[in-house]
Structures are given as C-alpha cells and as structure tokens.
Amino acid sequence: MQGEEDLAAALDVLTRAELLYEQALYPQAEYAFKHPLTQEVAYRTQLSERRVKVHAAVARAVADDGRERLDERAAVLAYHWEAAGEALDAARWHRRAAAWVGVSDAREALRHWEKVRTLLGPLPASAEVATLGLEARNGILNFGWRLGMSAGDADRVLQEGRVFAARMNDPGALVRMLLYHAATRGFAGDMAEYHARVREAAALAERIEDDKLEIRVTILIAYGHYLSGKTGEALRALERGIELSRSDPRGGTENAGFASYPWFLGNRANLLADIGRFAEAQREHQRAEEVARSVGVVENVVWAGVGSAYLASIQGDERTALEEASRAVQLAETTGTSLNRCLAQLGLGMAQVGARQPREALVALERGLAIARESRVGLIFEARFLATLGEAYLDLGDHDRACAATEEAIAAAERLGTRVWAIDAYVSRARVLLRSHGAAARPAVEDAIARAAALIDETGARLRQPWLHIVRAKLARLGGDEAGRRRDLGEAQRLFTEMGVAARAEQVARALADRPVQAIG
C-alpha cells in the first residue's frame, strides 16, 4: 500500500503546484496535465530507455484495467506500444482501432490502417505480419474510394496487397482488394481501370464460389453497366444481387462498411425510374429506404435520401425533394467522407434547380464539384454536376456560363463513358441554346435533341423522352408551328402517364389547355 500512498502524495503535490488537475473522480480518479508544454517537458526529461519501459507498463495497465472497453481504448494502446518500440503489438492495436472507429470516422480509420502498413514494413516475414499487411491494404483501399487517393498510391497499395494475398494464398481477400481498387479508380474518373479490375475480380470470384464475394462483385458489375448505359445488363445484375443478399439485410457492413441489400434495392429503384417504370421505382425505393433505416448504416441512409430527392424531383414535388436532399447533406457531413458529401451536394443542387432556386443551387453544385475535384472522389459524377450547373446559370440569365457548362458536361460524359448522364447533358444543352439564342440556334438545338434521342434508344433510358418532346414543343412554338407544339406536348403527356409520372402529365395537360402552369422543363 506504500506505493499507493506515495502516488497519492505525489499527485497532491503536483495538483497544488497547478501542474496537474483532476479530470474525473468517478468511477476512478483521473488526472491530466494543465498545459501541453508541461507534459512535453516532463516526458522529454525522462531517459529514452525509461520512456520505453513506462509506455509498455502503461499499455499493460490500460489493457488490464479496462478489458471490457478494449475496442474503445485500442488507439491509446496502439500509441503506447508504438512508443515502447513494439511494432507488432502496435500494429495489432492500430488494426483494432481502425475497425472500431471505421463506422464513425473514416479519416481516423484510414490513419490507423496506414499506421499498420508502416509499422509492419521493417518486420521479418511471418504469417501474422502477412495477415495484418493484407488487412491493412484492404482497409486503405476501402477508404480510398470514400475519401480519395491518387492513382499512383492506389496502384502501389494494390500491388503490395497482391504480394501478401499470394503469400497467404487468400484469393478472397484479393477479390475484395481488386473491387476497392476498382471503385477508387472509377470514382476518380478512370472507368477503363474500373472495368479491368472488376473483370479480374469477377473471374477470380467464380473459382471461389462464395456468395458474399459474388454479392460484392455484383455491386460493381451492376454499377459499371449502369454508368455505361447498359440498362438491361444492369437491371439483371441488380436483381441477382437482391436475390443473393435479401436473407441478410446487414450483410457487407463487416467488410465494406455498407449494407448490400438496401444498396441493390435503391439502385434498382433509380434504374427503374430511368427506364420509365416510375410507379414501380417508387415502390421499390420505399422498400429500400425502410431497409436502409432499419439496418442503421449511415451511408445507406444518405444514399436512400439522395434517391428520395431524385424521385421527388422527377415527379415535380420540389418541397419533398428539397427536404430529402437537405437531410442527406446534413447526414453526409457526419460521415466525413468525400464521396457522400459530394453526392449529397449534387442531390441538393438538382433539387434546388427543380425548385427554381438557382443561386442556392450554384452554391451546392460548386461545393460538391470542388469536393470531387480536390479529393478525386466523385469525378464520375462530373457530367451531371456540369449539366445541372448549366441549368442554374440559365435560370440566372448567365447564358455564356450556361453554354460553357453544358459543353463541358457533354465532353465529360463522353470522356467518362457515362452515357445515361450524357443524355442529361444534351437535354440541358438544348434548353440552354433555346433560351439563350432562340430560333437562331435551331440547328444546334436539333442536333442536341437528335444525339439525346439516339442515346435514349441505345440505353433504354426512356424517362428522358418526354422532356425531349417538351424541348421540341418549345422549338416548334418559336417557329410558329402550333400543330407541332401540340403534337409534342401530347406525346410528352402520353409518356408521362404511361410511366406513372402523374404530376408531370397533369402539368403538360394544363399547358396543352393553355392554362397558366409552372415551367415543366
């Protein structure tokens, strides 16, 4: 007990001298240095050999004292073992800290995985070093597609991971790593690398026959098909994913950090809307949102919110679109990931353009595009950002910037191969030219319409068809062709009705009746 008495006396002296202060009394007394400089001086005055021993002793004491809170204390334990010169012990605890904090702080989780990678570097080869090294590369790439990573860094991490996977004979880990690498490079705008790595992962997964791996591969196959405008293949992949994942709604959170089942449901809903099955899309999305909220994974809820805003915008329900998009933005900020923040700002900007709030839309769109370009995450959405920016500039009467933005949008869509979003770029281009140059722009407007129509035929993205007819109707009115105007509006009304977009069909009906109507496109 003498030791405890000596400790209490020492603490009392230091507290009276105002070098320490009581930070907590319950459930046990805790003291902290009053000033960081005091702590630094006290630390540096110890001999290095003693500091190493103290750090090791503290690590053991922390572990022994709070075994029920080891996950929570993993970062502290990692720090002390690293300072004690025990690299392998430090790597173990950094790994545990990364797993613990990954659901709430992506950047901190990435920092821990990078620490694991660095600490293991000088260590002699062993099964445990290889296992930890493989996990670290998977963890780094898994946060790479969320936070951003240069192509060179992503390629180096993958190459290192290949070595560890071969050493451990773990093809499943390599499949996951290939998929994370594909997402990292794809969201940065390199779709050729995306497709190449997904093909490699799919071929390897086929030989393993693991449903969980097939689910992960199917996610990236489906998304790749969607971005390329292969809507039929995308729909089949999404339906296969739903079939595989429905028995475990939380499946995927243990590795990738988001649940697969609500992802498949939400993306099937978006795709159904794009191909003109809007009523079905609404029902599917409602289910996706319910599941996302029930599993409680923040990323899934953010994506569901962006999807809700998108569907509400299609229907012309601007209030709901704004509410859902605003909530998604707030929630995305809590995740701290560049991808979620970028995507949520895009959803908000689109909702604000639909609600005729162009100044607010510019803020959201420029913020989201800046996040995408600075982090190199979300560049895959560049064409959609630029097309929507063109619409915002148009509503503000800035025709030069509107024209420039839509030209950039078309170039981006062609460069990235995002064919469905190329349709949006051409439709925006036609609107901008029509409102800024009137009948004088007829050849360019007709060319944009024709290119959009061709892409609709190729991709099956029929949702855009009625909006093309609305643009044609405006062009016809400028040329004095009232019969042509009514014919195109009638076709737009028919298509909206057929697709289940009832509110838009009613808007067109009112325009046909020459009654006052809010702008419909």
mmCIF file of N, CA, C and O in Angstrom, residues 89-154:
data_model
loop_
_atom_site.group_PDB
_atom_site.id
_atom_site.type_symbol
_atom_site.label_atom_id
_atom_site.label_comp_id
_atom_site.label_asym_id
_atom_site.label_seq_id
_atom_site.Cartn_x
_atom_site.Cartn_y
_atom_site.Cartn_z
ATOM 1 N N ASP A 89 2.953 -5.378 -31.763
ATOM 2 C CA ASP A 89 1.854 -5.109 -30.827
ATOM 3 C C ASP A 89 1.115 -3.828 -31.225
ATOM 4 O O ASP A 89 -0.125 -3.767 -31.180
ATOM 5 N N ALA A 90 1.871 -2.800 -31.606
ATOM 6 C CA ALA A 90 1.253 -1.535 -32.024
ATOM 7 C C ALA A 90 0.387 -1.744 -33.260
ATOM 8 O O ALA A 90 -0.734 -1.211 -33.347
ATOM 9 N N ALA A 91 0.871 -2.530 -34.211
ATOM 10 C CA ALA A 91 0.103 -2.793 -35.437
ATOM 11 C C ALA A 91 -1.199 -3.518 -35.112
ATOM 12 O O ALA A 91 -2.254 -3.222 -35.688
ATOM 13 N N ARG A 92 -1.122 -4.475 -34.169
ATOM 14 C CA ARG A 92 -2.346 -5.201 -33.782
ATOM 15 C C ARG A 92 -3.402 -4.236 -33.247
ATOM 16 O O ARG A 92 -4.587 -4.334 -33.585
ATOM 17 N N TRP A 93 -2.959 -3.309 -32.389
ATOM 18 C CA TRP A 93 -3.921 -2.395 -31.782
ATOM 19 C C TRP A 93 -4.391 -1.321 -32.764
ATOM 20 O O TRP A 93 -5.545 -0.885 -32.687
ATOM 21 N N HIS A 94 -3.525 -0.894 -33.681
ATOM 22 C CA HIS A 94 -3.978 0.044 -34.722
ATOM 23 C C HIS A 94 -5.048 -0.626 -35.595
ATOM 24 O O HIS A 94 -6.012 0.017 -36.010
ATOM 25 N N ARG A 95 -4.860 -1.925 -35.871
ATOM 26 C CA ARG A 95 -5.871 -2.642 -36.643
ATOM 27 C C ARG A 95 -7.204 -2.637 -35.897
ATOM 28 O O ARG A 95 -8.259 -2.391 -36.491
ATOM 29 N N ARG A 96 -7.143 -2.911 -34.611
ATOM 30 C CA ARG A 96 -8.380 -2.947 -33.809
ATOM 31 C C ARG A 96 -9.011 -1.556 -33.737
ATOM 32 O O ARG A 96 -10.237 -1.408 -33.791
ATOM 33 N N ALA A 97 -8.179 -0.533 -33.610
ATOM 34 C CA ALA A 97 -8.691 0.845 -33.569
ATOM 35 C C ALA A 97 -9.358 1.215 -34.886
ATOM 36 O O ALA A 97 -10.396 1.893 -34.903
ATOM 37 N N ALA A 98 -8.763 0.778 -36.003
ATOM 38 C CA ALA A 98 -9.353 1.067 -37.320
ATOM 39 C C ALA A 98 -10.738 0.442 -37.442
ATOM 40 O O ALA A 98 -11.684 1.068 -37.934
ATOM 41 N N ALA A 99 -10.859 -0.799 -36.999
ATOM 42 C CA ALA A 99 -12.159 -1.483 -37.064
ATOM 43 C C ALA A 99 -13.181 -0.799 -36.162
ATOM 44 O O ALA A 99 -14.357 -0.673 -36.521
ATOM 45 N N TRP A 100 -12.737 -0.330 -34.998
ATOM 46 C CA TRP A 100 -13.640 0.304 -34.030
ATOM 47 C C TRP A 100 -14.152 1.646 -34.534
ATOM 48 O O TRP A 100 -15.334 1.963 -34.424
ATOM 49 N N VAL A 101 -13.283 2.457 -35.112
ATOM 50 C CA VAL A 101 -13.644 3.831 -35.450
ATOM 51 C C VAL A 101 -14.165 3.963 -36.882
ATOM 52 O O VAL A 101 -14.708 4.996 -37.258
ATOM 53 N N GLY A 102 -14.031 2.886 -37.659
ATOM 54 C CA GLY A 102 -14.368 2.973 -39.087
ATOM 55 C C GLY A 102 -15.786 3.388 -39.383
ATOM 56 O O GLY A 102 -16.043 4.070 -40.370
ATOM 57 N N VAL A 103 -16.739 3.009 -38.531
ATOM 58 C CA VAL A 103 -18.140 3.327 -38.793
ATOM 59 C C VAL A 103 -18.470 4.784 -38.499
ATOM 60 O O VAL A 103 -19.501 5.289 -38.932
ATOM 61 N N SER A 104 -17.591 5.475 -37.741
ATOM 62 C CA SER A 104 -17.921 6.848 -37.347
ATOM 63 C C SER A 104 -16.930 7.895 -37.825
ATOM 64 O O SER A 104 -17.270 9.070 -37.924
ATOM 65 N N ASP A 105 -15.695 7.499 -38.123
ATOM 66 C CA ASP A 105 -14.674 8.472 -38.510
ATOM 67 C C ASP A 105 -13.764 7.841 -39.552
ATOM 68 O O ASP A 105 -12.755 7.200 -39.229
ATOM 69 N N ALA A 106 -14.110 8.035 -40.807
ATOM 70 C CA ALA A 106 -13.389 7.377 -41.901
ATOM 71 C C ALA A 106 -11.925 7.803 -41.957
ATOM 72 O O ALA A 106 -11.032 6.979 -42.183
ATOM 73 N N ARG A 107 -11.662 9.084 -41.756
ATOM 74 C CA ARG A 107 -10.278 9.570 -41.860
ATOM 75 C C ARG A 107 -9.406 8.990 -40.745
ATOM 76 O O ARG A 107 -8.238 8.647 -40.974
ATOM 77 N N GLU A 108 -9.954 8.885 -39.549
ATOM 78 C CA GLU A 108 -9.189 8.305 -38.451
ATOM 79 C C GLU A 108 -8.949 6.821 -38.704
ATOM 80 O O GLU A 108 -7.869 6.298 -38.413
ATOM 81 N N ALA A 109 -9.944 6.123 -39.253
ATOM 82 C CA ALA A 109 -9.770 4.710 -39.580
ATOM 83 C C ALA A 109 -8.666 4.538 -40.615
ATOM 84 O O ALA A 109 -7.814 3.649 -40.493
ATOM 85 N N LEU A 110 -8.661 5.398 -41.638
ATOM 86 C CA LEU A 110 -7.619 5.326 -42.657
ATOM 87 C C LEU A 110 -6.241 5.565 -42.044
ATOM 88 O O LEU A 110 -5.256 4.892 -42.389
ATOM 89 N N ARG A 111 -6.159 6.513 -41.102
ATOM 90 C CA ARG A 111 -4.875 6.799 -40.439
ATOM 91 C C ARG A 111 -4.364 5.558 -39.714
ATOM 92 O O ARG A 111 -3.172 5.227 -39.779
ATOM 93 N N HIS A 112 -5.256 4.842 -39.042
ATOM 94 C CA HIS A 112 -4.841 3.631 -38.328
ATOM 95 C C HIS A 112 -4.366 2.545 -39.300
ATOM 96 O O HIS A 112 -3.369 1.864 -39.036
ATOM 97 N N TRP A 113 -5.090 2.382 -40.420
ATOM 98 C CA TRP A 113 -4.650 1.373 -41.389
ATOM 99 C C TRP A 113 -3.291 1.739 -41.990
ATOM 100 O O TRP A 113 -2.451 0.860 -42.228
ATOM 101 N N GLU A 114 -3.063 3.019 -42.238
ATOM 102 C CA GLU A 114 -1.758 3.452 -42.744
ATOM 103 C C GLU A 114 -0.662 3.160 -41.716
ATOM 104 O O GLU A 114 0.467 2.800 -42.077
ATOM 105 N N LYS A 115 -0.985 3.329 -40.432
ATOM 106 C CA LYS A 115 -0.039 3.021 -39.372
ATOM 107 C C LYS A 115 0.334 1.534 -39.391
ATOM 108 O O LYS A 115 1.497 1.160 -39.227
ATOM 109 N N VAL A 116 -0.672 0.682 -39.555
ATOM 110 C CA VAL A 116 -0.410 -0.757 -39.627
ATOM 111 C C VAL A 116 0.563 -1.039 -40.765
ATOM 112 O O VAL A 116 1.558 -1.766 -40.596
ATOM 113 N N ARG A 117 0.285 -0.463 -41.910
ATOM 114 C CA ARG A 117 1.140 -0.662 -43.092
ATOM 115 C C ARG A 117 2.577 -0.231 -42.815
ATOM 116 O O ARG A 117 3.533 -0.945 -43.147
ATOM 117 N N THR A 118 2.743 0.952 -42.198
ATOM 118 C CA THR A 118 4.076 1.484 -41.926
ATOM 119 C C THR A 118 4.824 0.654 -40.890
ATOM 120 O O THR A 118 6.005 0.338 -41.051
ATOM 121 N N LEU A 119 4.150 0.301 -39.800
ATOM 122 C CA LEU A 119 4.796 -0.443 -38.716
ATOM 123 C C LEU A 119 5.265 -1.820 -39.153
ATOM 124 O O LEU A 119 6.289 -2.326 -38.671
ATOM 125 N N LEU A 120 4.519 -2.444 -40.044
ATOM 126 C CA LEU A 120 4.877 -3.802 -40.469
ATOM 127 C C LEU A 120 6.048 -3.813 -41.443
ATOM 128 O O LEU A 120 6.705 -4.853 -41.610
ATOM 129 N N GLY A 121 6.317 -2.672 -42.083
ATOM 130 C CA GLY A 121 7.338 -2.614 -43.128
ATOM 131 C C GLY A 121 8.671 -3.251 -42.758
ATOM 132 O O GLY A 121 9.184 -4.111 -43.487
ATOM 133 N N PRO A 122 9.281 -2.860 -41.624
ATOM 134 C CA PRO A 122 10.613 -3.390 -41.284
ATOM 135 C C PRO A 122 10.602 -4.781 -40.642
ATOM 136 O O PRO A 122 11.668 -5.351 -40.427
ATOM 137 N N LEU A 123 9.436 -5.320 -40.321
ATOM 138 C CA LEU A 123 9.370 -6.573 -39.565
ATOM 139 C C LEU A 123 9.668 -7.777 -40.453
ATOM 140 O O LEU A 123 9.347 -7.784 -41.653
ATOM 141 N N PRO A 124 10.285 -8.813 -39.879
ATOM 142 C CA PRO A 124 10.541 -10.038 -40.653
ATOM 143 C C PRO A 124 9.225 -10.714 -41.040
ATOM 144 O O PRO A 124 8.208 -10.581 -40.363
ATOM 145 N N ALA A 125 9.261 -11.427 -42.145
ATOM 146 C CA ALA A 125 8.060 -12.081 -42.648
ATOM 147 C C ALA A 125 7.558 -13.131 -41.667
ATOM 148 O O ALA A 125 8.337 -13.848 -41.042
ATOM 149 N N SER A 126 6.240 -13.167 -41.520
ATOM 150 C CA SER A 126 5.585 -14.195 -40.704
ATOM 151 C C SER A 126 4.136 -14.262 -41.150
ATOM 152 O O SER A 126 3.645 -13.371 -41.865
ATOM 153 N N ALA A 127 3.439 -15.311 -40.709
ATOM 154 C CA ALA A 127 2.027 -15.447 -41.083
ATOM 155 C C ALA A 127 1.207 -14.280 -40.558
ATOM 156 O O ALA A 127 0.336 -13.742 -41.254
ATOM 157 N N GLU A 128 1.486 -13.850 -39.314
ATOM 158 C CA GLU A 128 0.714 -12.750 -38.738
ATOM 159 C C GLU A 128 1.012 -11.436 -39.451
ATOM 160 O O GLU A 128 0.092 -10.646 -39.699
ATOM 161 N N VAL A 129 2.283 -11.195 -39.764
ATOM 162 C CA VAL A 129 2.642 -9.963 -40.487
ATOM 163 C C VAL A 129 1.946 -9.935 -41.841
ATOM 164 O O VAL A 129 1.421 -8.897 -42.273
ATOM 165 N N ALA A 130 1.906 -11.080 -42.517
ATOM 166 C CA ALA A 130 1.244 -11.137 -43.822
ATOM 167 C C ALA A 130 -0.258 -10.904 -43.687
ATOM 168 O O ALA A 130 -0.863 -10.187 -44.499
ATOM 169 N N THR A 131 -0.867 -11.494 -42.660
ATOM 170 C CA THR A 131 -2.308 -11.311 -42.444
ATOM 171 C C THR A 131 -2.646 -9.853 -42.169
ATOM 172 O O THR A 131 -3.571 -9.287 -42.765
ATOM 173 N N LEU A 132 -1.876 -9.245 -41.249
ATOM 174 C CA LEU A 132 -2.108 -7.834 -40.928
ATOM 175 C C LEU A 132 -1.823 -6.945 -42.129
ATOM 176 O O LEU A 132 -2.535 -5.964 -42.376
ATOM 177 N N GLY A 133 -0.779 -7.272 -42.864
ATOM 178 C CA GLY A 133 -0.439 -6.472 -44.038
ATOM 179 C C GLY A 133 -1.528 -6.520 -45.094
ATOM 180 O O GLY A 133 -1.851 -5.502 -45.726
ATOM 181 N N LEU A 134 -2.111 -7.701 -45.275
ATOM 182 C CA LEU A 134 -3.197 -7.851 -46.234
ATOM 183 C C LEU A 134 -4.433 -7.066 -45.786
ATOM 184 O O LEU A 134 -5.066 -6.355 -46.585
ATOM 185 N N GLU A 135 -4.763 -7.181 -44.503
ATOM 186 C CA GLU A 135 -5.905 -6.432 -43.974
ATOM 187 C C GLU A 135 -5.698 -4.926 -44.124
ATOM 188 O O GLU A 135 -6.633 -4.189 -44.428
ATOM 189 N N ALA A 136 -4.459 -4.475 -43.883
ATOM 190 C CA ALA A 136 -4.171 -3.043 -43.984
ATOM 191 C C ALA A 136 -4.386 -2.535 -45.399
ATOM 192 O O ALA A 136 -4.977 -1.466 -45.609
ATOM 193 N N ARG A 137 -3.917 -3.303 -46.389
ATOM 194 C CA ARG A 137 -4.100 -2.851 -47.791
ATOM 195 C C ARG A 137 -5.578 -2.829 -48.159
ATOM 196 O O ARG A 137 -6.052 -1.920 -48.848
ATOM 197 N N ASN A 138 -6.325 -3.828 -47.684
ATOM 198 C CA ASN A 138 -7.766 -3.825 -47.941
ATOM 199 C C ASN A 138 -8.433 -2.629 -47.274
ATOM 200 O O ASN A 138 -9.291 -1.963 -47.862
ATOM 201 N N GLY A 139 -8.037 -2.359 -46.027
ATOM 202 C CA GLY A 139 -8.626 -1.229 -45.309
ATOM 203 C C GLY A 139 -8.315 0.099 -45.977
ATOM 204 O O GLY A 139 -9.187 0.963 -46.104
ATOM 205 N N ILE A 140 -7.072 0.269 -46.415
ATOM 206 C CA ILE A 140 -6.671 1.527 -47.059
ATOM 207 C C ILE A 140 -7.465 1.754 -48.339
ATOM 208 O O ILE A 140 -7.997 2.848 -48.584
ATOM 209 N N LEU A 141 -7.584 0.721 -49.170
ATOM 210 C CA LEU A 141 -8.320 0.879 -50.429
ATOM 211 C C LEU A 141 -9.815 1.040 -50.187
ATOM 212 O O LEU A 141 -10.508 1.746 -50.934
ATOM 213 N N ASN A 142 -10.333 0.392 -49.141
ATOM 214 C CA ASN A 142 -11.757 0.527 -48.834
ATOM 215 C C ASN A 142 -12.108 1.967 -48.466
ATOM 216 O O ASN A 142 -13.213 2.444 -48.765
ATOM 217 N N PHE A 143 -11.191 2.671 -47.814
ATOM 218 C CA PHE A 143 -11.440 4.080 -47.522
ATOM 219 C C PHE A 143 -10.954 4.986 -48.652
ATOM 220 O O PHE A 143 -11.321 6.150 -48.707
ATOM 221 N N GLY A 144 -10.150 4.434 -49.569
ATOM 222 C CA GLY A 144 -9.695 5.222 -50.705
ATOM 223 C C GLY A 144 -10.833 5.674 -51.598
ATOM 224 O O GLY A 144 -10.852 6.812 -52.071
ATOM 225 N N TRP A 145 -11.819 4.793 -51.818
ATOM 226 C CA TRP A 145 -12.923 5.183 -52.697
ATOM 227 C C TRP A 145 -13.909 6.108 -51.997
ATOM 228 O O TRP A 145 -14.734 6.754 -52.641
ATOM 229 N N ARG A 146 -13.814 6.192 -50.675
ATOM 230 C CA ARG A 146 -14.681 7.104 -49.930
ATOM 231 C C ARG A 146 -14.044 8.484 -49.743
ATOM 232 O O ARG A 146 -14.733 9.503 -49.768
ATOM 233 N N LEU A 147 -12.713 8.483 -49.527
ATOM 234 C CA LEU A 147 -12.016 9.721 -49.164
ATOM 235 C C LEU A 147 -11.159 10.286 -50.285
ATOM 236 O O LEU A 147 -10.860 11.482 -50.298
ATOM 237 N N GLY A 148 -10.750 9.441 -51.203
ATOM 238 C CA GLY A 148 -9.901 9.893 -52.296
ATOM 239 C C GLY A 148 -8.474 9.414 -52.124
ATOM 240 O O GLY A 148 -7.938 9.359 -51.015
ATOM 241 N N MET A 149 -7.866 9.067 -53.248
ATOM 242 C CA MET A 149 -6.489 8.573 -53.247
ATOM 243 C C MET A 149 -5.950 8.741 -54.654
ATOM 244 O O MET A 149 -6.673 8.530 -55.634
ATOM 245 N N SER A 150 -4.688 9.113 -54.764
ATOM 246 C CA SER A 150 -4.111 9.281 -56.096
ATOM 247 C C SER A 150 -4.024 7.923 -56.786
ATOM 248 O O SER A 150 -3.950 6.874 -56.132
ATOM 249 N N ALA A 151 -4.003 7.947 -58.117
ATOM 250 C CA ALA A 151 -3.917 6.697 -58.879
ATOM 251 C C ALA A 151 -2.641 5.946 -58.528
ATOM 252 O O ALA A 151 -2.653 4.716 -58.370
ATOM 253 N N GLY A 152 -1.532 6.689 -58.386
ATOM 254 C CA GLY A 152 -0.268 6.040 -58.060
ATOM 255 C C GLY A 152 -0.306 5.347 -56.705
ATOM 256 O O GLY A 152 0.156 4.203 -56.565
ATOM 257 N N ASP A 153 -0.864 6.019 -55.698
ATOM 258 C CA ASP A 153 -0.961 5.420 -54.364
ATOM 259 C C ASP A 153 -1.865 4.189 -54.386
ATOM 260 O O ASP A 153 -1.548 3.160 -53.775
ATOM 261 N N ALA A 154 -2.992 4.298 -55.070
ATOM 262 C CA ALA A 154 -3.923 3.163 -55.139
ATOM 263 C C ALA A 154 -3.259 1.968 -55.814
ATOM 264 O O ALA A 154 -3.406 0.822 -55.358
#
